[in-house]
Coordinates of C-alpha atoms in Angstrom, one line a residue:
M11 CA 112.8 165.1 144.5
R12 CA 115.8 163.9 142.7
V13 CA 115.1 166.4 140.0
Q14 CA 116.2 165.4 136.5
I15 CA 115.0 166.6 133.2
R16 CA 115.9 164.6 130.1
G17 CA 119.0 163.2 131.7
L18 CA 120.3 166.2 133.6
P19 CA 120.1 166.1 137.4
L20 CA 119.5 169.4 139.1
T21 CA 121.3 168.1 142.1
I22 CA 124.9 168.4 140.7
L23 CA 125.7 164.7 140.4
I24 CA 129.2 163.5 141.0
A25 CA 131.0 164.6 137.8
A26 CA 131.4 161.7 135.4
M27 CA 133.2 164.1 133.0
T28 CA 133.7 161.4 130.3
I29 CA 135.7 162.8 127.4
S30 CA 136.1 161.0 124.1
I31 CA 139.6 159.6 123.7
S32 CA 141.6 159.8 120.5
V33 CA 144.2 157.3 119.6
A34 CA 147.7 158.7 119.4
A35 CA 149.2 158.5 115.9
Q36 CA 152.8 157.8 117.0
E37 CA 154.5 156.1 119.8
A38 CA 156.7 158.3 122.0
A39 CA 159.2 157.7 124.7
K40 CA 158.0 155.8 127.7
Q41 CA 156.1 157.9 130.1
D42 CA 155.7 157.6 133.9
Y43 CA 151.9 157.6 133.8
E44 CA 151.4 157.1 137.5
A45 CA 153.5 160.3 138.1
L46 CA 151.4 162.1 135.5
A47 CA 148.2 161.0 137.1
R48 CA 149.4 162.0 140.6
A49 CA 150.4 165.4 139.3
V50 CA 147.0 166.0 137.7
I51 CA 145.2 165.0 140.9
A52 CA 147.5 167.3 143.0
D53 CA 146.7 170.2 140.7
L54 CA 143.0 169.6 140.8
V55 CA 143.1 169.4 144.6
A56 CA 145.0 172.7 144.8
G57 CA 142.7 174.4 142.3
R58 CA 145.5 174.8 139.7
Y59 CA 143.2 174.2 136.8
D60 CA 145.4 176.1 134.3
K61 CA 148.2 173.6 135.0
V62 CA 145.8 170.7 134.4
T63 CA 144.5 172.2 131.1
A64 CA 148.1 172.8 130.0
R65 CA 148.5 169.0 129.9
Y66 CA 145.5 168.5 127.6
N67 CA 145.5 167.1 124.2
E68 CA 143.4 168.9 121.5
Q69 CA 140.2 167.1 122.2
M70 CA 140.3 167.7 125.9
A71 CA 141.0 171.3 125.4
Q72 CA 137.8 171.7 123.3
A73 CA 135.6 169.5 125.5
L74 CA 136.7 170.6 129.0
P75 CA 138.1 174.1 129.3
A76 CA 139.3 175.4 132.6
D77 CA 136.0 176.9 133.7
K78 CA 134.1 173.7 133.1
L79 CA 136.8 171.7 134.7
A80 CA 136.5 173.9 137.8
M81 CA 132.7 173.6 137.9
G82 CA 132.8 169.8 137.5
W83 CA 135.6 169.2 140.1
E84 CA 134.3 171.6 142.7
G85 CA 130.7 170.4 142.1
A86 CA 132.0 166.9 142.9
I87 CA 133.7 168.2 146.0
M88 CA 130.4 169.8 147.1
Q89 CA 129.0 166.3 147.2
V90 CA 131.7 164.0 148.3
G91 CA 133.7 166.3 150.6
A92 CA 137.3 167.3 150.7
F93 CA 140.0 165.2 149.1
Q94 CA 142.0 163.1 151.6
S95 CA 144.4 160.8 149.8
I96 CA 145.2 158.4 147.0
L97 CA 144.6 154.9 148.2
T98 CA 145.7 152.8 145.2
I99 CA 146.9 153.2 141.6
E100 CA 146.2 150.7 138.8
Q101 CA 147.0 151.0 135.1
E102 CA 146.0 149.5 131.8
E103 CA 146.4 150.0 128.1
N104 CA 143.1 150.7 126.3
A105 CA 142.5 151.6 122.6
G106 CA 146.0 153.1 122.3
M107 CA 145.7 155.1 125.5
H108 CA 147.4 154.5 128.9
V109 CA 144.7 154.6 131.5
V110 CA 145.4 155.2 135.2
F111 CA 142.7 154.3 137.8
A112 CA 143.3 156.2 141.0
T113 CA 141.2 155.1 144.0
C114 CA 140.9 158.3 146.1
A115 CA 139.4 158.8 149.5
F116 CA 137.2 161.9 150.0
E117 CA 135.5 163.0 153.1
R118 CA 132.2 161.3 152.4
L119 CA 133.0 158.8 149.6
T120 CA 135.7 156.9 147.9
L121 CA 135.9 157.6 144.2
I122 CA 137.8 155.9 141.4
L123 CA 139.3 158.6 139.1
R124 CA 140.0 157.4 135.6
L125 CA 142.7 159.4 133.9
A126 CA 143.7 158.6 130.3
F127 CA 147.0 159.8 128.7
N128 CA 148.3 159.4 125.1
A129 CA 151.7 158.2 124.2
Q130 CA 153.1 161.8 124.4
G131 CA 151.9 162.0 128.0
Q132 CA 149.0 164.4 127.2
F133 CA 145.9 164.3 129.4
A134 CA 143.3 162.8 127.1
G135 CA 140.3 161.6 129.1
F136 CA 138.8 162.0 132.6
S137 CA 135.9 160.4 134.4
S138 CA 135.0 159.3 138.0
V139 CA 132.8 156.6 139.5
P140 CA 132.1 155.8 143.2
Q141 CA 134.1 152.7 144.3
D142 CA 130.9 151.3 145.8
S143 CA 129.1 151.5 142.4
R144 CA 131.0 148.3 141.5
T145 CA 129.3 146.5 144.3
P146 CA 126.6 144.2 143.0
W147 CA 123.1 144.7 144.3
M148 CA 122.0 142.1 146.8
A149 CA 118.4 141.6 147.8
P150 CA 117.5 143.1 151.2
E151 CA 117.1 140.7 154.2
Y152 CA 113.4 141.4 154.3
A153 CA 112.9 140.0 150.8
K154 CA 111.6 136.4 151.0
M155 CA 112.9 135.3 147.6
D156 CA 111.0 132.0 147.7
S157 CA 107.6 133.7 148.4
F158 CA 107.1 135.3 145.0
I159 CA 107.8 134.9 141.3
E160 CA 109.0 137.6 138.9
R161 CA 107.5 137.7 135.4
V162 CA 108.7 139.6 132.4
V163 CA 106.1 142.0 131.0
T164 CA 105.9 144.8 128.4
V165 CA 103.9 147.9 129.0
H166 CA 102.4 149.0 125.7
C167 CA 101.4 152.7 125.3
G168 CA 100.6 153.4 121.7
H169 CA 103.7 152.5 119.8
W170 CA 105.9 152.8 122.8
D171 CA 106.9 149.4 124.3
L172 CA 108.5 149.5 127.8
P173 CA 110.0 146.3 129.3
G174 CA 109.3 145.6 132.9
F175 CA 108.8 143.0 135.6
V176 CA 105.8 142.1 137.8
T177 CA 106.5 140.5 141.1
I178 CA 103.7 138.2 142.1
P179 CA 103.3 136.6 145.6
K180 CA 102.8 132.8 145.6
S181 CA 100.1 133.2 148.3
G182 CA 97.4 132.6 145.7
G183 CA 94.0 134.2 145.3
V184 CA 93.4 137.5 143.7
L185 CA 96.0 140.0 144.9
P186 CA 96.3 143.8 145.5
A187 CA 98.9 145.4 143.3
I188 CA 101.0 148.5 142.9
V189 CA 102.4 150.3 139.9
L190 CA 105.6 152.2 140.7
V191 CA 106.0 155.6 139.0
H192 CA 109.5 157.0 138.6
G193 CA 111.1 160.1 139.8
S194 CA 112.4 162.7 137.3
G195 CA 115.1 161.8 134.8
P196 CA 115.6 158.7 132.6
N197 CA 115.3 156.1 135.2
D198 CA 115.4 152.4 134.7
M199 CA 112.8 150.0 136.1
D200 CA 114.6 149.6 139.4
E201 CA 115.1 153.4 139.8
S202 CA 118.8 152.6 140.2
F203 CA 121.1 155.2 141.7
G204 CA 124.7 154.0 142.1
P205 CA 124.6 150.6 143.8
N206 CA 121.1 151.2 145.1
K207 CA 117.8 150.1 143.6
T208 CA 114.9 151.8 145.4
F209 CA 112.1 150.3 143.2
K210 CA 113.6 146.8 143.3
D211 CA 113.8 146.9 147.1
I212 CA 110.1 148.0 147.2
A213 CA 109.0 145.4 144.7
Y214 CA 110.7 142.5 146.5
G215 CA 109.7 143.7 149.9
L216 CA 106.0 144.1 149.0
A217 CA 105.8 140.9 147.0
S218 CA 107.2 139.2 150.2
R219 CA 104.2 140.6 152.0
G220 CA 101.3 139.7 149.7
V221 CA 101.3 142.7 147.3
A222 CA 102.1 142.4 143.6
V223 CA 104.3 145.1 142.1
L224 CA 104.8 146.2 138.5
R225 CA 107.9 148.2 137.6
Y226 CA 109.0 149.2 134.1
E227 CA 111.6 151.2 132.2
K228 CA 110.7 154.9 132.0
R229 CA 110.1 156.0 128.5
T230 CA 113.0 158.5 128.6
H231 CA 115.3 155.7 129.7
K232 CA 114.6 153.5 126.7
Y233 CA 113.9 156.1 124.0
H234 CA 115.9 159.1 125.3
L235 CA 115.2 162.3 123.3
Q236 CA 112.8 160.5 121.0
S237 CA 110.3 159.8 123.8
S238 CA 107.6 161.9 122.2
D239 CA 106.2 162.0 118.7
D240 CA 107.0 165.8 118.9
P241 CA 110.0 166.3 121.2
N242 CA 109.7 170.0 120.9
N243 CA 106.3 169.8 122.6
L244 CA 107.2 167.2 125.3
T245 CA 105.2 167.3 128.6
V246 CA 104.9 165.1 131.6
K247 CA 102.0 163.4 129.9
E248 CA 104.4 161.7 127.5
E249 CA 107.2 161.5 129.9
E250 CA 105.3 159.8 132.8
M251 CA 101.5 159.9 132.8
D252 CA 100.4 157.9 129.8
D253 CA 102.8 155.0 130.6
A254 CA 101.7 154.8 134.2
R255 CA 98.1 154.6 133.2
A256 CA 99.0 151.9 130.6
A257 CA 100.8 149.9 133.4
V258 CA 97.7 150.1 135.6
A259 CA 95.6 148.8 132.7
L260 CA 98.0 146.0 132.1
L261 CA 97.8 144.8 135.7
A262 CA 94.0 144.9 135.5
T263 CA 94.1 142.2 132.8
M264 CA 96.2 139.7 134.9
P265 CA 94.1 136.9 136.4
E266 CA 96.2 137.0 139.7
I267 CA 95.4 140.7 140.3
N268 CA 92.2 142.1 141.8
P269 CA 91.3 144.9 139.3
R270 CA 89.5 146.8 142.1
R271 CA 92.7 146.9 144.2
I272 CA 95.3 148.5 142.0
F273 CA 97.3 151.3 143.5
L274 CA 99.8 153.9 142.2
A275 CA 103.0 154.6 144.1
G276 CA 105.0 157.5 142.8
H277 CA 108.4 158.5 144.0
S278 CA 109.6 162.2 143.8
E279 CA 108.3 163.5 140.5
G280 CA 106.1 160.4 140.3
G281 CA 104.5 161.4 143.6
Y282 CA 104.1 164.9 142.5
L283 CA 102.2 163.7 139.4
A284 CA 100.3 160.8 141.1
P285 CA 97.1 162.9 141.8
R286 CA 97.0 164.0 138.2
I287 CA 97.5 160.4 136.9
A288 CA 94.7 159.1 139.1
T289 CA 92.2 161.8 138.2
G290 CA 89.4 160.3 136.1
N291 CA 90.9 156.9 136.2
P292 CA 88.5 154.4 137.9
Q293 CA 91.1 151.6 137.7
I294 CA 93.3 153.3 140.4
A295 CA 92.0 152.5 143.9
G296 CA 94.4 154.7 145.8
I297 CA 97.8 156.6 145.5
I298 CA 101.0 156.6 147.5
L299 CA 103.2 159.6 147.5
L300 CA 106.8 158.8 148.2
A301 CA 108.7 162.1 148.8
G302 CA 106.4 163.8 146.2
N303 CA 106.9 167.5 146.1
S304 CA 103.8 169.6 146.8
R305 CA 105.6 172.7 145.6
P306 CA 106.5 173.6 142.0
L307 CA 109.9 172.6 140.6
E308 CA 111.3 176.2 140.6
D309 CA 110.6 176.4 144.4
L310 CA 112.9 173.5 145.0
L311 CA 115.8 174.2 142.5
V312 CA 117.8 176.9 144.3
E313 CA 117.0 175.4 147.7
Q314 CA 118.7 172.1 146.6
V315 CA 121.7 173.7 145.1
R316 CA 122.3 176.0 148.1
Y317 CA 122.0 173.0 150.4
E318 CA 124.7 171.1 148.5
A319 CA 126.9 174.1 148.3
S320 CA 126.7 174.5 152.1
L321 CA 127.8 170.9 152.9
N322 CA 131.5 171.8 153.0
G323 CA 131.3 175.1 154.9
P324 CA 131.6 178.6 153.3
I325 CA 130.3 178.8 149.8
T326 CA 133.2 179.0 147.3
P327 CA 133.2 181.2 144.2
V328 CA 132.5 178.2 142.0
A329 CA 129.7 177.0 144.2
Q330 CA 128.2 180.5 144.0
K331 CA 128.3 180.2 140.2
M332 CA 126.2 177.1 140.5
I333 CA 123.8 178.9 142.7
D334 CA 123.7 181.8 140.2
A335 CA 123.0 179.3 137.4
A336 CA 120.1 177.8 139.4
E337 CA 118.6 181.3 140.0
E338 CA 118.9 182.0 136.3
S339 CA 117.0 178.8 135.6
V340 CA 114.3 179.8 137.9
K341 CA 113.9 183.1 136.1
E342 CA 113.5 181.2 132.8
L343 CA 111.0 178.8 134.4
R344 CA 108.9 181.8 135.7
N345 CA 109.2 183.9 132.6
P346 CA 105.7 185.3 132.0
D347 CA 106.4 185.7 128.3
L348 CA 107.3 182.0 127.8
K349 CA 105.4 180.6 124.8
P350 CA 105.2 177.3 123.0
G351 CA 108.1 176.7 120.7
M352 CA 110.6 178.5 123.0
T353 CA 113.3 176.7 125.0
V354 CA 114.2 176.9 128.7
H355 CA 117.7 176.1 129.9
L356 CA 117.6 174.2 133.2
L357 CA 121.2 174.5 134.5
G358 CA 122.3 174.4 131.0
A359 CA 120.1 171.6 129.8
P360 CA 117.5 172.6 127.1
L361 CA 113.9 172.0 128.0
P362 CA 110.9 172.7 125.7
A363 CA 108.6 175.5 126.9
S364 CA 105.7 173.1 126.5
Y365 CA 107.0 171.1 129.5
V366 CA 107.1 174.2 131.8
L367 CA 103.8 175.7 130.5
D368 CA 102.0 172.4 131.1
L369 CA 103.2 172.2 134.7
R370 CA 102.2 175.8 135.4
A371 CA 98.6 174.8 135.1
Y372 CA 99.0 171.8 137.5
H373 CA 98.4 172.3 141.2
P374 CA 99.1 168.9 142.8
T375 CA 97.6 169.7 146.3
E376 CA 94.4 171.0 144.8
V377 CA 94.1 167.9 142.5
A378 CA 94.9 165.6 145.4
A379 CA 92.2 167.2 147.6
S380 CA 89.6 166.6 144.9
L381 CA 90.2 162.9 144.9
K382 CA 87.9 160.5 146.8
I383 CA 90.3 157.6 146.9
P384 CA 92.7 156.7 149.8
I385 CA 96.0 158.6 149.8
L386 CA 99.2 157.6 151.7
V387 CA 101.9 160.3 152.0
L388 CA 105.3 159.1 153.1
Q389 CA 108.3 161.4 153.7
G390 CA 111.9 161.1 154.9
E391 CA 112.8 163.8 157.5
R392 CA 116.4 163.8 156.3
D393 CA 115.4 164.4 152.7
Y394 CA 116.9 167.7 151.5
Q395 CA 115.5 167.5 148.0
V396 CA 111.8 167.2 148.8
T397 CA 111.6 168.4 152.3
M398 CA 109.2 168.5 155.3
T399 CA 107.9 171.7 153.9
D400 CA 106.4 169.7 151.0
F401 CA 105.1 167.1 153.5
A402 CA 103.4 169.9 155.4
G403 CA 101.9 171.1 152.1
W404 CA 100.2 167.8 151.5
K405 CA 99.0 167.6 155.1
K406 CA 97.4 171.1 154.9
A407 CA 95.7 170.4 151.5
L408 CA 94.4 167.0 152.7
A409 CA 93.4 168.0 156.2
G410 CA 89.7 167.3 155.3
H411 CA 90.4 164.1 153.4
T412 CA 89.3 161.3 155.7
N413 CA 91.1 158.7 153.8
A414 CA 94.5 160.4 153.8
T415 CA 97.3 158.9 155.9
F416 CA 100.6 160.6 156.7
K417 CA 103.9 159.3 158.0
S418 CA 107.4 160.7 158.2
Y419 CA 110.6 158.8 159.1
P420 CA 113.4 160.6 161.1
A421 CA 116.3 158.6 159.6
I422 CA 115.2 158.4 155.9
N423 CA 116.7 160.3 153.0
H424 CA 115.2 161.1 149.6
L425 CA 115.7 157.5 148.3
F426 CA 114.0 156.1 151.5
L427 CA 117.4 154.8 152.6
P428 CA 118.2 155.1 156.3
G429 CA 121.2 157.1 157.6
T430 CA 122.4 159.6 160.1
G431 CA 123.4 163.2 160.1
P432 CA 122.8 165.7 157.2
S433 CA 121.9 163.9 154.0
S434 CA 124.2 164.4 150.9
P435 CA 124.4 163.1 147.4
A436 CA 127.3 161.0 148.3
E437 CA 125.1 159.0 150.7
Y438 CA 123.0 157.8 147.7
L439 CA 126.1 156.1 146.3
K440 CA 126.8 153.8 149.2
P441 CA 125.1 150.4 149.2
N442 CA 121.9 150.4 151.2
H443 CA 118.3 149.3 151.2
V444 CA 114.9 151.0 151.6
E445 CA 114.0 151.1 155.2
L446 CA 111.9 148.0 156.4
D447 CA 109.4 150.2 158.2
V448 CA 108.5 151.8 154.8
I449 CA 107.9 148.5 153.2
E450 CA 105.7 147.3 156.1
D451 CA 103.8 150.5 156.3
I452 CA 102.9 150.4 152.6
A453 CA 101.9 146.7 152.7
A454 CA 99.7 147.3 155.7
W455 CA 98.1 150.4 154.2
V456 CA 97.4 148.6 150.9
Q457 CA 95.7 145.7 152.7
H458 CA 93.5 148.1 154.7
A459 CA 92.9 150.8 152.0
G460 CA 92.2 148.2 149.3
M461 CA 89.4 146.7 151.3
A462 CA 87.8 150.1 151.9
A463 CA 88.6 152.1 148.8
P464 CA 85.6 154.1 147.7
G465 CA 84.8 154.8 144.1
K466 CA 85.6 158.2 142.6

């Protein structure tokens, strides 16, 4: 479960510590900006954060004090591995600042560090992006681009309008269809992560195999904090559920779609919520859980952070602070005195108590077991965010469900991308595509389950 709440990932994403840059008022003597950038990077690598902060301008000093700098830098190292070398240096002038782009090799990923300096040589801005994030997405080989069309649609849910696409096979006749439901966080319609687009891969792959697919912008991606009429009482109903049901209803109106063969495929949080979305909705013929957690959020949080902290060997003091912060978040999530109107802090991000209290009353495995429709549960065995423990939870709960199907994939990570060795966040930022077996298994299941789906 790539857990994100209102924009903050619980996996400590590679720090894009973008700081607003002020324009220097006066020109100063020419600076050797490459030397300045190399000195800052050397101090970061050596953990000399006080020397880095000594170079700050006023805005940086306020925005990124030494403790936050250390957390951001060492959090990034947890994900991408140890620094190895500076590969290339490029420079440009931008809005009165001199910006140095240092392409740096780390153990598991190559990052471009962007360091901005004012005319006086003060350190005035810092951010990082994976080098591969600049690689344009290319359709997977299994997508037969001439076998389907892609149509622009809008999912209407009350006064919320969400742009999207429906991919429709050219095979003709009335078609089975799938609505894709996002994981946590403000995802776009493709569920983009770095250079990868999990939902676009799935949509093109399935449309190439006779299954129409609707994907759309998540409400929190388009509307951000204003995604609810009452943001202080936000729940997953507004964040995910209402829009998913509206998307199903939209598909049912399309002449190319068989209204009795519309399925819901949820990834991560979308899979966790899929049983609840389907409950009482006769338009949903079956659900597909793609790395959906069967356990509560708080059961995953510390587990994820500890795993990431362990990727580089012994846990450092900064990594331990991150673990401690996760444990504090869990205490807040489990607070028995939590009441509406209060705020929970999830690794520092504010979350209304309404969100947490709503999920306390939801037990996904019990709800799934009460459904009469076909259920497909797919899980990557290399997934460290939603693990085989969650997969086992679904299997146990659905053991008596004759229409439940389960499959796990040894090489697959949380985004359903293939790889080898222990999975890490850095792996998500390398160009890849959803495993072909996943696409073919979903297509085959839809064709079979859609013909035999019972009523609820």
